[in-house]
Amino acid sequence: MTCSRRSTAARTGCTDGASDAPPHLRRRERLRVNAPAAAHEAPFRRSPWSRVALAALVAYVVYASMQMEISVERVATGMHNAARFFGRMFPPNFERWELLLKGLFESLEIAVLASALGIALALPIGLLAARNLMPPWATWPARAFIVACRSFHPVIVAIVFVKAVGFGALAGILALVVASIGFIGKLFTEAVEEISDKQVEAVRATGAPFGSILAFGVFPQVFSRFIGFATYQLDSNLRNSTMVGIVGAGGIGGTLFSAFQRFDYDFVCAILIAIISLIMLGEIAATGVRRVFLDGATLRDLFRRGARTARERRLEDD
C-alpha cells in the first residue's frame, strides 16, 4: 500500500511508513479528520432500557407513596403541627444546665472509650481480613466477623447489650465498639488490599519477620488513611453516643428522651443545641488530629492563624 499524500495517509489510516510525515503529525491529522464525527456524537447515549428503568422507578415511588398513605393533606397537617412544635421549643431553656452537662460529659466519655477500644480491635481484625497478606482460612472468618459487626444500627446493638449487661454507659460503650470494628475493619482492610506489593516484597526480601514487614512495608502506605478513618469514627461515635441513651445505654440521649416524654420542649431545644455544639467541637478536634499526624503541625501551629505546617514547609523547600 502506497500513500502519496499526507492527508490521504491520515484519512485512510496508512501506517506502513510510506508517508514522510513524523508520527505525531500523522496522529494529529487523524484527530482533525475524525473531530467532526466526535463533535456530533451525543455525550449520553439514549438507551430504551434507561427509559424503562426510569419509568419503573417513578411507578415504584408512586406505589410506595400510596402504601405509606402519604398525601398532600397529611403533609399540610404535618407542617401545621411542626410549626406549633417548633414554636414551643423557643426560646431554649438552659436552667437545668448541670443535668445537661452531666449527660454531655457522659456521652463524650462513651464516644472516646468506644473509639479507642474499637479502633484498637479493628486494626488486627482488618489485617487478618486483608487477602493480599493472609491466607483464606484467616481472611474469611475475619471478614464474616466484620460483616456481622456492620449489620445492625448501633441503637439496635445497644438494645441487645442493655438486655445483656443492664442499663448504663457500659451498654453504650460495647455497642459503639461493635460499630467501630465494623466500620474501621472494613475500610482498613480495603486500604491494605490496595497497597503496592513492591514495598512489601522489598522488605520481605531482606528476610525481615512479619512484624517488620507490617511496620516498614504496610503501615507507611496506609497510615494517612487510617488516621482519616479513626477521626471519622470518633466523630460518628460522638453522634451515636447521643442516640444510644434513648434505649437506656447512657449519655445525653436518656435526658433527651425524658424531656420529650414530659413535653418539656424548651429543654429539648437546649439539649439539641448542646449536642450540635458537641459535634462541632468534635469536628474541630478531628481536624486538629489530622493536621498533627498528616501535616506534621505542632500544637502551636493549630492555634496560629495562617501558620504553615511542617509538610507545607518541606514542599516549599523542595
Tab-separated table of C-alpha atoms in Angstrom:
chain	number	residue	atom	x	y	z
A	1	MET	CA	0.000	0.000	0.000
A	2	THR	CA	1.351	3.429	-1.009
A	3	CYS	CA	0.250	6.768	0.406
A	4	SER	CA	1.284	9.577	-1.835
A	5	ARG	CA	-0.177	12.459	0.207
A	6	ARG	CA	-0.016	13.163	3.958
A	7	SER	CA	-3.767	13.868	4.286
A	8	THR	CA	-4.597	10.698	2.420
A	9	ALA	CA	-2.422	8.721	4.803
A	10	ALA	CA	-4.170	10.230	7.808
A	11	ARG	CA	-7.663	9.688	6.381
A	12	THR	CA	-7.047	6.054	5.408
A	13	GLY	CA	-5.001	5.186	8.482
A	14	CYS	CA	-1.924	4.338	6.422
A	15	THR	CA	0.894	3.457	8.818
A	16	ASP	CA	3.212	1.484	6.550
A	17	GLY	CA	5.833	4.192	6.600
A	18	ALA	CA	5.078	5.418	3.053
A	19	SER	CA	4.185	8.899	4.296
A	20	ASP	CA	7.158	11.064	5.066
A	21	ALA	CA	5.375	12.918	7.908
A	22	PRO	CA	6.503	12.306	11.512
A	23	PRO	CA	4.238	10.041	13.597
A	24	HIS	CA	2.950	12.830	15.850
A	25	LEU	CA	1.850	14.880	12.773
A	26	ARG	CA	0.032	11.866	11.300
A	27	ARG	CA	-1.771	11.299	14.622
A	28	ARG	CA	-2.775	14.980	14.795
A	29	GLU	CA	-4.119	14.775	11.235
A	30	ARG	CA	-6.235	11.719	12.099
A	31	LEU	CA	-7.712	13.504	15.115
A	32	ARG	CA	-8.542	16.530	12.968
A	33	VAL	CA	-10.292	14.375	10.355
A	34	ASN	CA	-12.307	12.464	12.974
A	35	ALA	CA	-13.163	15.544	15.062
A	36	PRO	CA	-16.468	16.499	13.301
A	37	ALA	CA	-17.899	13.000	13.822
A	38	ALA	CA	-16.962	13.049	17.509
A	39	ALA	CA	-18.440	16.530	17.947
A	40	HIS	CA	-21.890	15.381	16.775
A	41	GLU	CA	-21.874	12.288	18.997
A	42	ALA	CA	-24.209	12.599	21.982
A	43	PRO	CA	-22.357	12.669	25.310
A	44	PHE	CA	-25.006	10.428	26.906
A	45	ARG	CA	-26.462	7.767	24.668
A	46	ARG	CA	-30.182	7.283	24.960
A	47	SER	CA	-30.984	3.709	25.691
A	48	PRO	CA	-34.510	2.292	25.774
A	49	TRP	CA	-33.545	0.326	28.886
A	50	SER	CA	-32.712	3.533	30.754
A	51	ARG	CA	-36.190	4.865	29.966
A	52	VAL	CA	-37.760	1.625	31.144
A	53	ALA	CA	-35.743	1.783	34.366
A	54	LEU	CA	-36.742	5.418	34.938
A	55	ALA	CA	-40.423	4.620	34.350
A	56	ALA	CA	-40.194	1.648	36.741
A	57	LEU	CA	-38.592	3.861	39.396
A	58	VAL	CA	-41.319	6.504	39.077
A	59	ALA	CA	-44.012	3.826	39.245
A	60	TYR	CA	-42.490	2.320	42.381
A	61	VAL	CA	-42.230	5.746	44.061
A	62	VAL	CA	-45.946	6.342	43.377
A	63	TYR	CA	-46.812	2.837	44.615
A	64	ALA	CA	-44.734	3.252	47.793
A	65	SER	CA	-46.308	6.648	48.484
A	66	MET	CA	-49.784	5.105	48.198
A	67	GLN	CA	-48.807	2.246	50.506
A	68	MET	CA	-47.448	4.684	53.086
A	69	GLU	CA	-50.605	6.784	52.844
A	70	ILE	CA	-48.607	9.902	52.019
A	71	SER	CA	-50.868	12.622	50.704
A	72	VAL	CA	-50.858	16.383	50.296
A	73	GLU	CA	-53.397	16.737	53.122
A	74	ARG	CA	-51.209	14.782	55.527
A	75	VAL	CA	-48.140	16.845	54.595
A	76	ALA	CA	-50.098	20.085	55.132
A	77	THR	CA	-51.369	18.865	58.522
A	78	GLY	CA	-47.859	17.783	59.476
A	79	MET	CA	-46.411	21.186	58.602
A	80	HIS	CA	-49.039	22.856	60.793
A	81	ASN	CA	-48.162	20.595	63.739
A	82	ALA	CA	-44.458	21.158	63.109
A	83	ALA	CA	-44.970	24.937	63.299
A	84	ARG	CA	-46.681	24.579	66.697
A	85	PHE	CA	-43.965	22.181	67.907
A	86	PHE	CA	-41.087	24.476	66.929
A	87	GLY	CA	-42.955	27.418	68.427
A	88	ARG	CA	-42.984	25.659	71.824
A	89	MET	CA	-39.244	24.896	71.580
A	90	PHE	CA	-38.143	28.525	71.559
A	91	PRO	CA	-36.639	30.132	73.488
A	92	PRO	CA	-34.445	27.249	74.745
A	93	ASN	CA	-34.314	26.648	78.481
A	94	PHE	CA	-30.810	26.253	79.980
A	95	GLU	CA	-31.866	26.443	83.624
A	96	ARG	CA	-31.006	22.763	84.187
A	97	TRP	CA	-27.504	23.174	82.806
A	98	GLU	CA	-25.979	20.828	85.402
A	99	LEU	CA	-28.110	17.934	84.163
A	100	LEU	CA	-27.270	18.925	80.610
A	101	LEU	CA	-23.511	18.984	81.205
A	102	LYS	CA	-23.635	15.664	83.042
A	103	GLY	CA	-25.281	13.987	80.079
A	104	LEU	CA	-22.881	15.601	77.592
A	105	PHE	CA	-19.789	14.551	79.527
A	106	GLU	CA	-21.118	11.009	79.757
A	107	SER	CA	-21.739	10.932	76.007
A	108	LEU	CA	-18.212	12.247	75.401
A	109	GLU	CA	-16.717	9.577	77.654
A	110	ILE	CA	-18.714	6.856	75.896
A	111	ALA	CA	-17.547	8.066	72.482
A	112	VAL	CA	-13.861	8.341	73.413
A	113	LEU	CA	-13.683	4.973	75.197
A	114	ALA	CA	-15.620	3.186	72.458
A	115	SER	CA	-13.463	4.751	69.718
A	116	ALA	CA	-10.186	3.857	71.442
A	117	LEU	CA	-11.203	0.256	72.124
A	118	GLY	CA	-12.954	-0.232	68.777
A	119	ILE	CA	-10.046	1.126	66.719
A	120	ALA	CA	-7.531	-0.960	68.693
A	121	LEU	CA	-9.549	-4.121	67.974
A	122	ALA	CA	-10.295	-3.208	64.360
A	123	LEU	CA	-6.594	-2.931	63.466
A	124	PRO	CA	-5.642	-6.642	63.889
A	125	ILE	CA	-9.012	-7.828	62.581
A	126	GLY	CA	-8.607	-5.662	59.480
A	127	LEU	CA	-5.127	-7.104	58.886
A	128	LEU	CA	-6.475	-10.652	59.231
A	129	ALA	CA	-9.143	-9.869	56.619
A	130	ALA	CA	-6.673	-8.500	54.038
A	131	ARG	CA	-6.425	-11.099	51.271
A	132	ASN	CA	-3.056	-9.866	49.994
A	133	LEU	CA	-1.410	-10.577	53.372
A	134	MET	CA	-3.282	-13.508	54.882
A	135	PRO	CA	-4.353	-16.974	53.686
A	136	PRO	CA	-8.059	-17.691	53.013
A	137	TRP	CA	-8.531	-19.642	56.269
A	138	ALA	CA	-7.770	-16.389	58.127
A	139	THR	CA	-9.487	-13.870	55.858
A	140	TRP	CA	-12.915	-15.499	55.637
A	141	PRO	CA	-13.649	-15.658	59.401
A	142	ALA	CA	-12.315	-12.119	59.861
A	143	ARG	CA	-14.479	-10.812	57.023
A	144	ALA	CA	-17.538	-12.600	58.362
A	145	PHE	CA	-16.976	-11.033	61.781
A	146	ILE	CA	-16.629	-7.542	60.252
A	147	VAL	CA	-19.837	-8.021	58.263
A	148	ALA	CA	-21.676	-9.185	61.390
A	149	CYS	CA	-20.492	-6.093	63.295
A	150	ARG	CA	-21.683	-3.853	60.476
A	151	SER	CA	-25.068	-5.497	60.011
A	152	PHE	CA	-27.073	-3.585	62.618
A	153	HIS	CA	-27.517	0.017	63.632
A	154	PRO	CA	-25.794	0.953	66.928
A	155	VAL	CA	-29.184	1.585	68.581
A	156	ILE	CA	-30.264	-1.999	67.869
A	157	VAL	CA	-26.954	-3.328	69.208
A	158	ALA	CA	-27.367	-1.077	72.269
A	159	ILE	CA	-30.767	-2.674	72.993
A	160	VAL	CA	-29.110	-6.086	72.927
A	161	PHE	CA	-26.359	-5.004	75.328
A	162	VAL	CA	-28.848	-3.270	77.635
A	163	LYS	CA	-30.603	-6.605	77.959
A	164	ALA	CA	-27.267	-8.373	78.432
A	165	VAL	CA	-25.349	-6.098	80.838
A	166	GLY	CA	-28.076	-3.786	82.101
A	167	PHE	CA	-28.793	-0.072	81.810
A	168	GLY	CA	-25.922	2.404	81.772
A	169	ALA	CA	-22.870	3.580	79.894
A	170	LEU	CA	-21.302	0.109	79.606
A	171	ALA	CA	-24.007	-0.997	77.183
A	172	GLY	CA	-23.422	2.119	75.081
A	173	ILE	CA	-19.657	1.614	75.018
A	174	LEU	CA	-19.993	-2.014	73.924
A	175	ALA	CA	-22.499	-1.091	71.220
A	176	LEU	CA	-20.212	1.576	69.762
A	177	VAL	CA	-17.195	-0.732	69.965
A	178	VAL	CA	-19.061	-3.184	67.727
A	179	ALA	CA	-19.932	-0.383	65.306
A	180	SER	CA	-16.300	0.822	65.257
A	181	ILE	CA	-14.980	-2.657	64.463
A	182	GLY	CA	-17.437	-2.997	61.585
A	183	PHE	CA	-16.638	0.383	60.054
A	184	ILE	CA	-12.889	0.686	60.665
A	185	GLY	CA	-12.282	-3.004	59.967
A	186	LYS	CA	-13.893	-2.834	56.531
A	187	LEU	CA	-12.180	0.388	55.421
A	188	PHE	CA	-8.794	-0.628	56.844
A	189	THR	CA	-8.974	-3.986	55.066
A	190	GLU	CA	-9.712	-2.309	51.750
A	191	ALA	CA	-6.869	0.158	52.288
A	192	VAL	CA	-4.373	-2.649	52.989
A	193	GLU	CA	-5.502	-4.565	49.905
A	194	GLU	CA	-4.832	-1.512	47.721
A	195	ILE	CA	-1.200	-1.018	48.774
A	196	SER	CA	1.729	-1.538	46.434
A	197	ASP	CA	3.248	-5.007	46.709
A	198	LYS	CA	6.680	-3.756	45.650
A	199	GLN	CA	7.450	-2.165	49.001
A	200	VAL	CA	6.229	-5.259	50.851
A	201	GLU	CA	8.328	-7.575	48.670
A	202	ALA	CA	11.379	-5.356	49.137
A	203	VAL	CA	11.135	-5.619	52.925
A	204	ARG	CA	10.375	-9.342	52.719
A	205	ALA	CA	13.437	-9.901	50.512
A	206	THR	CA	15.677	-8.741	53.354
A	207	GLY	CA	14.487	-11.668	55.461
A	208	ALA	CA	12.570	-9.422	57.855
A	209	PRO	CA	9.971	-11.044	60.145
A	210	PHE	CA	6.254	-10.466	59.636
A	211	GLY	CA	6.114	-7.682	62.223
A	212	SER	CA	8.819	-5.744	60.395
A	213	ILE	CA	7.014	-6.258	57.093
A	214	LEU	CA	3.946	-4.653	58.605
A	215	ALA	CA	5.934	-1.843	60.210
A	216	PHE	CA	8.042	-0.906	57.179
A	217	GLY	CA	6.066	-2.254	54.201
A	218	VAL	CA	2.368	-1.962	55.058
A	219	PHE	CA	1.724	0.689	57.707
A	220	PRO	CA	3.610	3.531	55.982
A	221	GLN	CA	1.329	3.106	52.956
A	222	VAL	CA	-1.957	3.163	54.902
A	223	PHE	CA	-1.124	5.380	57.867
A	224	SER	CA	-2.683	8.573	56.479
A	225	ARG	CA	-5.900	6.777	55.516
A	226	PHE	CA	-6.057	5.034	58.874
A	227	ILE	CA	-5.854	8.389	60.670
A	228	GLY	CA	-8.702	9.653	58.487
A	229	PHE	CA	-10.818	6.576	59.291
A	230	ALA	CA	-10.112	6.885	63.015
A	231	THR	CA	-11.037	10.575	63.220
A	232	TYR	CA	-14.215	9.996	61.252
A	233	GLN	CA	-15.170	7.116	63.541
A	234	LEU	CA	-14.645	9.324	66.595
A	235	ASP	CA	-16.942	11.901	65.031
A	236	SER	CA	-19.503	9.203	64.238
A	237	ASN	CA	-19.337	7.797	67.775
A	238	LEU	CA	-19.948	11.265	69.200
A	239	ARG	CA	-23.200	11.406	67.257
A	240	ASN	CA	-24.202	7.841	68.081
A	241	SER	CA	-23.396	8.246	71.787
A	242	THR	CA	-26.202	10.814	71.963
A	243	MET	CA	-28.612	8.268	70.474
A	244	VAL	CA	-27.907	5.078	72.393
A	245	GLY	CA	-29.086	6.767	75.601
A	246	ILE	CA	-32.634	6.718	74.220
A	247	VAL	CA	-32.702	2.960	74.847
A	248	GLY	CA	-31.021	3.241	78.255
A	249	ALA	CA	-27.365	2.914	77.241
A	250	GLY	CA	-26.169	6.103	78.946
A	251	GLY	CA	-25.363	9.566	77.661
A	252	ILE	CA	-27.445	12.624	76.885
A	253	GLY	CA	-29.940	10.541	74.902
A	254	GLY	CA	-31.704	9.409	78.078
A	255	THR	CA	-32.142	13.023	79.184
A	256	LEU	CA	-33.475	13.936	75.759
A	257	PHE	CA	-35.976	11.084	75.775
A	258	SER	CA	-37.217	12.032	79.246
A	259	ALA	CA	-37.667	15.649	78.161
A	260	PHE	CA	-39.753	14.523	75.180
A	261	GLN	CA	-41.948	12.388	77.424
A	262	ARG	CA	-42.575	15.365	79.747
A	263	PHE	CA	-43.420	17.634	76.761
A	264	ASP	CA	-40.588	19.846	78.024
A	265	TYR	CA	-39.824	21.172	74.570
A	266	ASP	CA	-37.805	24.254	75.556
A	267	PHE	CA	-35.399	21.955	77.435
A	268	VAL	CA	-35.377	19.660	74.376
A	269	CYS	CA	-34.208	22.631	72.304
A	270	ALA	CA	-31.427	23.323	74.819
A	271	ILE	CA	-30.306	19.672	74.626
A	272	LEU	CA	-30.287	19.738	70.832
A	273	ILE	CA	-28.201	22.933	70.801
A	274	ALA	CA	-25.755	21.323	73.249
A	275	ILE	CA	-25.482	18.208	71.050
A	276	ILE	CA	-24.799	20.324	67.956
A	277	SER	CA	-22.093	22.212	69.880
A	278	LEU	CA	-20.524	18.915	70.964
A	279	ILE	CA	-20.459	17.621	67.384
A	280	MET	CA	-18.883	20.856	66.145
A	281	LEU	CA	-16.180	20.646	68.820
A	282	GLY	CA	-15.549	17.045	67.789
A	283	GLU	CA	-15.149	18.130	64.167
A	284	ILE	CA	-12.616	20.780	65.187
A	285	ALA	CA	-10.701	18.234	67.270
A	286	ALA	CA	-10.706	15.736	64.371
A	287	THR	CA	-9.333	18.404	62.021
A	288	GLY	CA	-6.586	19.160	64.517
A	289	VAL	CA	-5.658	15.496	64.848
A	290	ARG	CA	-5.410	15.133	61.074
A	291	ARG	CA	-3.157	18.214	60.863
A	292	VAL	CA	-0.878	16.902	63.597
A	293	PHE	CA	-0.478	13.366	62.204
A	294	LEU	CA	-0.678	14.013	58.460
A	295	ASP	CA	0.725	17.521	58.018
A	296	GLY	CA	3.218	17.490	60.868
A	297	ALA	CA	1.660	20.517	62.571
A	298	THR	CA	2.573	21.333	66.150
A	299	LEU	CA	0.178	22.382	68.897
A	300	ARG	CA	1.425	25.925	68.392
A	301	ASP	CA	0.568	25.736	64.674
A	302	LEU	CA	-3.006	24.723	65.489
A	303	PHE	CA	-3.637	27.980	67.332
A	304	ARG	CA	-1.742	30.239	64.939
A	305	ARG	CA	-3.844	31.549	62.114
A	306	GLY	CA	-2.202	31.071	58.736
A	307	ALA	CA	0.656	29.080	60.218
A	308	ARG	CA	2.418	26.777	57.768
A	309	THR	CA	2.612	23.131	58.682
A	310	ALA	CA	5.772	21.057	58.512
A	311	ARG	CA	4.549	19.381	55.349
A	312	GLU	CA	3.950	22.717	53.611
A	313	ARG	CA	7.380	23.924	54.695
A	314	ARG	CA	9.009	20.783	53.256
A	315	LEU	CA	7.160	21.218	49.947
A	316	GLU	CA	8.252	24.843	49.716
A	317	ASP	CA	11.856	23.910	50.489
A	318	ASP	CA	11.787	21.278	47.754
